[in-house]
Coordinates of C-alpha atoms in Angstrom, one line a residue:
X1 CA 0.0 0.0 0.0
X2 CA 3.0 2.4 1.5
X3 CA 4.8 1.7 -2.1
X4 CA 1.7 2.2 -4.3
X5 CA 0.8 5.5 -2.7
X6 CA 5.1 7.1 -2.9
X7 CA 4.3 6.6 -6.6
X8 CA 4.6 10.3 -8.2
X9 CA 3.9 11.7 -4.4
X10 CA 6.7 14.2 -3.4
X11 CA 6.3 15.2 0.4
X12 CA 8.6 18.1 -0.6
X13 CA 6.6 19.2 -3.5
X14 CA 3.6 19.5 -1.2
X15 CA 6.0 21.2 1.5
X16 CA 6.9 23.8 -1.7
X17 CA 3.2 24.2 -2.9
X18 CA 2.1 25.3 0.6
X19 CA 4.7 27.9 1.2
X20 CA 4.0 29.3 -2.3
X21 CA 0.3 29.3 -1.4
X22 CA 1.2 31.5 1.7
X23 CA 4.1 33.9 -0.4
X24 CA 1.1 34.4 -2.6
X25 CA -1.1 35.3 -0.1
X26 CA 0.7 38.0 1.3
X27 CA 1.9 38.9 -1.5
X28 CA -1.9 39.9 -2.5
X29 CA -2.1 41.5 0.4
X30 CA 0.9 43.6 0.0
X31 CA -0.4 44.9 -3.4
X32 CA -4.1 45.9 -2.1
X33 CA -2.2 48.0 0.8
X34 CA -0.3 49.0 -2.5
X35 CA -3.4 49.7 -4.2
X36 CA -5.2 51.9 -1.0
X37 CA -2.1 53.5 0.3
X38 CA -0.2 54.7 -3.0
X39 CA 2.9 56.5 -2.1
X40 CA 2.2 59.2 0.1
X41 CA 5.3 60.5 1.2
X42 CA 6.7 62.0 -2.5
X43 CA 6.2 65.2 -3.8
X44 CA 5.5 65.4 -7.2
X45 CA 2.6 63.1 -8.9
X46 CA 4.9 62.3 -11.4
X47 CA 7.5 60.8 -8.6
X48 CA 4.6 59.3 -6.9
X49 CA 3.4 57.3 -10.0
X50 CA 6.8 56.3 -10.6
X51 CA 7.7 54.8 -7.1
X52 CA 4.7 53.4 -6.7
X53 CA 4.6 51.3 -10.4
X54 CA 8.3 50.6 -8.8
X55 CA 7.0 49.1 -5.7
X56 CA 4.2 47.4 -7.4
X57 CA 7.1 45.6 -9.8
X58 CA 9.9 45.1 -7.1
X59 CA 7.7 43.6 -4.7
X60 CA 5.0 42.2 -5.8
X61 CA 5.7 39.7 -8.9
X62 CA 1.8 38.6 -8.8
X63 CA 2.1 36.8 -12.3
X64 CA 4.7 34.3 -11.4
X65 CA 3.4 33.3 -8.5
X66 CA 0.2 33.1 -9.8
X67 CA 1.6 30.8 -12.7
X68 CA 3.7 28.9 -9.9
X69 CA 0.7 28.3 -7.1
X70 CA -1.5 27.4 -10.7
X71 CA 0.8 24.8 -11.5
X72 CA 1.7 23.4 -7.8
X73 CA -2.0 23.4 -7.7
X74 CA -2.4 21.0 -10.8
X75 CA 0.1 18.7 -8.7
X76 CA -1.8 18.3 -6.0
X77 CA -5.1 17.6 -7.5
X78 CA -3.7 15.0 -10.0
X79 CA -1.6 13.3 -7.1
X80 CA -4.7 13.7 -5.0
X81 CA -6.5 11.9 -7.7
X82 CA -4.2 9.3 -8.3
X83 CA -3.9 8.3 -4.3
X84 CA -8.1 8.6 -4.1
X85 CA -7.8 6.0 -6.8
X86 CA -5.2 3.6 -5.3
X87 CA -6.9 3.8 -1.8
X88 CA -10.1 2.9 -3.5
X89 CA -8.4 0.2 -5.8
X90 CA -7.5 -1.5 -1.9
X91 CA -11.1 -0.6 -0.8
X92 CA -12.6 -2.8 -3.3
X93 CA -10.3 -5.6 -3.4
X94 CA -10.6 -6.1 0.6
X95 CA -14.7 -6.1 0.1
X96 CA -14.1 -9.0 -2.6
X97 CA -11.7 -10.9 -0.5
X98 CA -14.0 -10.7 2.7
X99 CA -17.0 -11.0 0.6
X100 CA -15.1 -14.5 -1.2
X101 CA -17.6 -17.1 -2.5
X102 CA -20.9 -15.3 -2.4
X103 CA -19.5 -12.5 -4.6
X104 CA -18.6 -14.8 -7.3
X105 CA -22.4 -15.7 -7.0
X106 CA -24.1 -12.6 -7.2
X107 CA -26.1 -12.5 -10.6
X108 CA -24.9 -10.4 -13.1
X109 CA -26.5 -7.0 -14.6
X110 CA -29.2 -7.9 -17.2
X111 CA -28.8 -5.5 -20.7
X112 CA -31.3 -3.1 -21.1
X113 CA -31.6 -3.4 -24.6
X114 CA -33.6 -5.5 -26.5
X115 CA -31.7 -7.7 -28.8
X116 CA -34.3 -9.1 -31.7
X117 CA -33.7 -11.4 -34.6
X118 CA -32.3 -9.6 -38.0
X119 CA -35.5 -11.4 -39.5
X120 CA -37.7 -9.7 -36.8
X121 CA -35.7 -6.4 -38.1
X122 CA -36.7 -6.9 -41.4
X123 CA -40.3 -7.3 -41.4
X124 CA -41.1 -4.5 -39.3
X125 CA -39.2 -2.5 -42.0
X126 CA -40.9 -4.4 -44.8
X127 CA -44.3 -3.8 -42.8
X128 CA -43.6 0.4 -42.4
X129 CA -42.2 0.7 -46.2
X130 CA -45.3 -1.0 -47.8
X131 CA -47.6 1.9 -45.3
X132 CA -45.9 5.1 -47.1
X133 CA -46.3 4.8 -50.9
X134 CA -44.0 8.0 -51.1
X135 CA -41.2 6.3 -49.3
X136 CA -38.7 3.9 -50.6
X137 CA -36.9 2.0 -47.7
X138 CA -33.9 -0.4 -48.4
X139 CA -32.3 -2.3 -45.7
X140 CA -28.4 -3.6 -45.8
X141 CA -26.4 -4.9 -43.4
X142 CA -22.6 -4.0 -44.3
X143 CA -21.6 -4.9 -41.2
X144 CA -23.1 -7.9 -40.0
X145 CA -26.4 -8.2 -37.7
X146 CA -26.9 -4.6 -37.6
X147 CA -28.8 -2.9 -40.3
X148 CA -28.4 -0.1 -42.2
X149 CA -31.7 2.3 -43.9
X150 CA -31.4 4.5 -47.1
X151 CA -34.6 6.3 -47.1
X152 CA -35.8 8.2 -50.2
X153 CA -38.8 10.3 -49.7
X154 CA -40.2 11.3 -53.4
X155 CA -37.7 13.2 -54.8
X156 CA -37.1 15.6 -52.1
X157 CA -34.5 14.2 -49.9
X158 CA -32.8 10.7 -48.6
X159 CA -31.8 10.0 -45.2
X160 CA -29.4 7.5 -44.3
X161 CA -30.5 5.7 -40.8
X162 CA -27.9 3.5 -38.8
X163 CA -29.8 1.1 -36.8
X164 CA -29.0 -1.3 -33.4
X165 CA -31.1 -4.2 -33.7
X166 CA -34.9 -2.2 -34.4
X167 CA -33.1 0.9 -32.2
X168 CA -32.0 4.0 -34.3
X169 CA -28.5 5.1 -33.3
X170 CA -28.7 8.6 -35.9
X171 CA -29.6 9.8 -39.0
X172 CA -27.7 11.8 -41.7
X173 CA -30.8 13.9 -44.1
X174 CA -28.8 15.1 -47.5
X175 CA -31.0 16.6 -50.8
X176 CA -32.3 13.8 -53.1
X177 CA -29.6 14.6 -55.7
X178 CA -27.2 14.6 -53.3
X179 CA -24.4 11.4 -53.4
X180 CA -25.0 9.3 -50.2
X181 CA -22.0 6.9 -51.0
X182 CA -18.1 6.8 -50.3
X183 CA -16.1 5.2 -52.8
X184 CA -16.0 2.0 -52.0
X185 CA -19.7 1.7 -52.3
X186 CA -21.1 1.5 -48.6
X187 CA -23.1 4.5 -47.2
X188 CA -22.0 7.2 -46.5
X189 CA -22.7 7.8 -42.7
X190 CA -20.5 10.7 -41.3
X191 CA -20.5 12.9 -44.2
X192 CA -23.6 15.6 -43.9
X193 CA -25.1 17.8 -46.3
X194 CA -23.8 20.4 -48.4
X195 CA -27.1 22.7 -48.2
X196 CA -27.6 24.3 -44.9
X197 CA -31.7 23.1 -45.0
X198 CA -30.9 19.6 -45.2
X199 CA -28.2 20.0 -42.0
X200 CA -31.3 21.8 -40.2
X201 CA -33.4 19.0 -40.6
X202 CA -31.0 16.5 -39.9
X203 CA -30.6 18.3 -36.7
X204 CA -34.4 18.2 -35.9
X205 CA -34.7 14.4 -37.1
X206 CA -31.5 13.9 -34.0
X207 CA -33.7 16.0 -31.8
X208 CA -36.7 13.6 -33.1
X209 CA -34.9 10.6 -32.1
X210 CA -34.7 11.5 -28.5
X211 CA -38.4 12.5 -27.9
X212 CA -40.0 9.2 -29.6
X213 CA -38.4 6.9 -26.9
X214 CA -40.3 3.6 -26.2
X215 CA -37.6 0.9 -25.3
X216 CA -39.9 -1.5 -24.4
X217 CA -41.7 -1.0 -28.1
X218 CA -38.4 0.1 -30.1
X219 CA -40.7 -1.4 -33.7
X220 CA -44.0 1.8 -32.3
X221 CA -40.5 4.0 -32.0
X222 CA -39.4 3.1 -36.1
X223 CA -43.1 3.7 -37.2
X224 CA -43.6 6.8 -35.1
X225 CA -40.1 8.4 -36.5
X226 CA -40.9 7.3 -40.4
X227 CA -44.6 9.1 -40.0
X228 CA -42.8 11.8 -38.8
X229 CA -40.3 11.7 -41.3
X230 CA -43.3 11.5 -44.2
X231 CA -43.9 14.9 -43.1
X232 CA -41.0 16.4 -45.3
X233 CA -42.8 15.6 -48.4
X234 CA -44.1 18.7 -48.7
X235 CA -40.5 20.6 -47.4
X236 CA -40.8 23.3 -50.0
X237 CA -44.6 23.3 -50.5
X238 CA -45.6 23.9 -46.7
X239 CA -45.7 27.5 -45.6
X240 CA -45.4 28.6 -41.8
X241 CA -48.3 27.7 -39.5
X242 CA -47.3 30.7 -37.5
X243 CA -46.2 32.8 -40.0
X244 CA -47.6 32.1 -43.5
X245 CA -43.9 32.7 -45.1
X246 CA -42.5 29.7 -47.3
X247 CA -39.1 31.3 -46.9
X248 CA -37.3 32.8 -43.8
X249 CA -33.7 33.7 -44.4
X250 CA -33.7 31.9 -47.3
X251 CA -34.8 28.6 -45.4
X252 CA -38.3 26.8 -46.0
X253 CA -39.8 25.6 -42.8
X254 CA -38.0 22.8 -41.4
X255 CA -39.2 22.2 -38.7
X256 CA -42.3 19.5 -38.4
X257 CA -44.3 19.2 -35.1
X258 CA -43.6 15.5 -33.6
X259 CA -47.7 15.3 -32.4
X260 CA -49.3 17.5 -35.3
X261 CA -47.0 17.2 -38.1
X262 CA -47.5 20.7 -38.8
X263 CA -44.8 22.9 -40.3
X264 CA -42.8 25.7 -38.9
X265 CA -39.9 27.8 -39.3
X266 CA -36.6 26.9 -36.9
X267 CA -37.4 30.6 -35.2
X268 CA -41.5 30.1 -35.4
X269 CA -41.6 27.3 -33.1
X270 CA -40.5 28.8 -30.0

């Protein structure tokens, strides 16, 4: 324990950072009496400025001890760190030891995600692509169990969607002419759009993801998100419900309301 503990921990350091603690200190001190006081006894303002900016220089070197007690401070906390970590380290491995058989027997923490068959997977997907005549849905798995979505809604946009078993992990929107694939072939899923509306709504389809949250029903979460996605049919058709404009800053309303559908500029909502 004595030997883990002396690693990186300097007695002397601490010794160092606590007198430089205390030099700064008064040294603060100093420069406020500096600060109230001035130099009274000189005679010209000139002189006075002079010996006091002086004084303030000679005796007071704030900044380096500043940087100094700054950097002893850094010490301390990281070797204060690193012995709260060793000391728990031994905590933990005494509680096993005296804990010995029935530890090993204590059942271990269940997953909270549901894990569902790939076939499962696929005919919820089949079952929400054959309810939206204006979406195209195709499902690939690149990377083994986990599937992959290129949505194409009309010819308005496509949105890639990178899935966990039936759970959406995120979504990348891009324009419907835009190029959705690297060049080896497999979707493109960090890449975002080169037009600012798409980027807003792939910001609002993120935002999307975390209010229809169902773990228990993750295939009601899929439909919910694709009826809200449907919405963006009508992106450049759809004028303001507050507002009546089509265009804002140059921007059609992309925002769609997750209960009504309704559409709204990004500002218009709040």
């Amino acid at each position: 324990m004595a030997d883990a503990l002396s690693i990186g921990v300097n007695l002397e350091a601490f010794s160092q950072a606590i007198n430089a603690i205390q030099a700064l200190r008064s040294s603060v001190s100093r420069v406020f009496d500096c600060l109230k006081d001035g130099m009274r006894n000189k005679e010209t303002l000139e002189g006075r400025e002079k010996a006091f900016i002086a004084h303030f220089q000679d005796k007071t070197p704030l900044y380096s001890q500043l940087l100094q007690a700054y950097k002893w401070s850094n010490k301390l906390q990281y070797h204060a760190g690193l012995a709260s970590g060793l000391l728990n380290q031994q905590s933990l491995k005494r509680s096993a030891n005296q804990m010995g058989v029935s530890a090993k027997r204590r059942p271990k923490a269940q997953p909270t995600t549901l894990v569902l068959p790939p076939q499962y997977v696929d005919d919820v997907i089949s079952r929400i692509d054959r309810m939206f005549p204006e979406m195209s849905i195709q499902l690939s798995r690149p990377n083994g169990t986990s599937a992959m979505l290129l949505v194409t809604l009309g010819k308005v946009l496509k949105v890639i969607v990178v899935m966990r078993s039936l759970f959406i992990d995120r979504t990348i929107v891009k324009g419907y002419s835009e190029n959705v694939y690297t060049e080896d072939g497999k979707l493109d899923i960090w890449s975002k759009s080169n037009y600012q509306v798409f980027q807003k709504v792939t910001d609002h389809a993120t935002t999307a993801l975390l209010h229809y949250q169902l773990p228990q029903m993750p295939d009601v979460v899929v439909r919910s998100f694709m009826t809200w996605l449907r919405s963006y049919i009508k992106l450049f058709q759809a004028p303001c419900q507050r507002c009546g404009k089509f265009l804002q800053d140059g921007l059609p309303p992309t925002w769609r309301d997750f209960r009504t559908l309704e559409a709204f500029h990004d500002t218009c909502r709040q």
